[in-house]
């Protein structure tokens, strides 16, 4: 995957990045959102989850994955022994809510995705969980479907470092298609096999 590569010395802190995001007016989404949604969980945690974009609840609270999809994500994390209060850093590809939760547009992803790559570069997770096609396609630089990409371990190269990435369906999709949940358990097993416990080499 082709990703923006900044020299380490060029990296802002997560607080600086959060302020830059809050002030961003690079696309039209800043006109309609309530606030930017930067991250939740624990910076520098070994596991980082990347989703698509804020929805209504996220736009209102300023935190990613707090609505129904977020509750399912929390259950998925529990299944791998992880918890957003202690072991997981969570962010989205888009920091502003698309009106009516429409899909992100290509130009919006191009403007906004450097922020999530920078969050990865700074937070340095040991493993990534990418949920849904927009996070997966953006971070892997692929146009393939989730169905084609899931079931194997991928890598996202950030700053010359290959970070293992497990890809799976978006929890909002699973709420609409519960019959797909069985596949997600397989993906979570693959995630569990990655050693992302704190302090491991
Ligand atoms: N869906 C996402 O992809 N991200 C959120 O923060 C909420 C719902």
mmCIF file of C-alpha atoms and ligand atoms in Angstrom, residues 37 50-59 63-70 73 84 90-94 101 131-132 135 170-172, ligand 1:
data_model
loop_
_atom_site.group_PDB
_atom_site.id
_atom_site.type_symbol
_atom_site.label_atom_id
_atom_site.label_comp_id
_atom_site.label_asym_id
_atom_site.label_seq_id
_atom_site.Cartn_x
_atom_site.Cartn_y
_atom_site.Cartn_z
ATOM 1 C CA UNK A 37 -14.092 13.168 16.074
ATOM 2 C CA UNK A 50 -9.690 2.086 12.301
ATOM 3 C CA UNK A 51 -13.279 2.687 11.183
ATOM 4 C CA UNK A 52 -14.986 4.759 8.535
ATOM 5 C CA UNK A 53 -16.449 8.034 9.776
ATOM 6 C CA UNK A 54 -18.452 9.483 12.657
ATOM 7 C CA UNK A 55 -22.196 8.873 12.712
ATOM 8 C CA UNK A 56 -24.848 10.899 14.521
ATOM 9 C CA UNK A 57 -23.892 9.817 18.057
ATOM 10 C CA UNK A 58 -20.198 10.303 17.379
ATOM 11 C CA UNK A 59 -20.826 13.742 15.896
ATOM 12 C CA UNK A 63 -15.916 10.209 20.317
ATOM 13 C CA UNK A 64 -15.689 7.418 17.719
ATOM 14 C CA UNK A 65 -17.853 4.281 17.901
ATOM 15 C CA UNK A 66 -20.228 5.259 20.695
ATOM 16 C CA UNK A 67 -23.499 4.350 18.914
ATOM 17 C CA UNK A 68 -24.948 0.892 18.250
ATOM 18 C CA UNK A 69 -22.093 -0.088 15.939
ATOM 19 C CA UNK A 70 -19.694 0.993 18.665
ATOM 20 C CA UNK A 73 -17.325 -3.171 18.281
ATOM 21 C CA UNK A 84 -11.062 0.514 24.851
ATOM 22 C CA UNK A 90 -9.683 3.930 18.077
ATOM 23 C CA UNK A 91 -9.923 6.337 15.147
ATOM 24 C CA UNK A 92 -11.704 6.750 11.833
ATOM 25 C CA UNK A 93 -10.554 7.529 8.296
ATOM 26 C CA UNK A 94 -12.823 10.599 8.254
ATOM 27 C CA UNK A 101 -24.205 9.042 7.167
ATOM 28 C CA UNK A 131 -13.360 -2.481 9.983
ATOM 29 C CA UNK A 132 -15.375 -1.925 6.838
ATOM 30 C CA UNK A 135 -10.924 1.771 6.268
ATOM 31 C CA UNK A 170 -17.931 -3.128 9.756
ATOM 32 C CA UNK A 171 -20.039 -3.616 12.893
ATOM 33 C CA UNK A 172 -22.788 -1.429 11.351
HETATM 34 N N1 LIG B 1 -18.892 3.916 12.308
HETATM 35 C C1 LIG B 1 -17.584 4.187 12.126
HETATM 36 O O1 LIG B 1 -16.956 3.719 11.196
HETATM 37 N N2 LIG B 1 -16.991 4.981 12.996
HETATM 38 C C2 LIG B 1 -17.622 5.505 14.052
HETATM 39 O O2 LIG B 1 -16.990 6.211 14.806
HETATM 40 C C3 LIG B 1 -18.990 5.202 14.224
HETATM 41 C C4 LIG B 1 -19.599 4.406 13.342
#
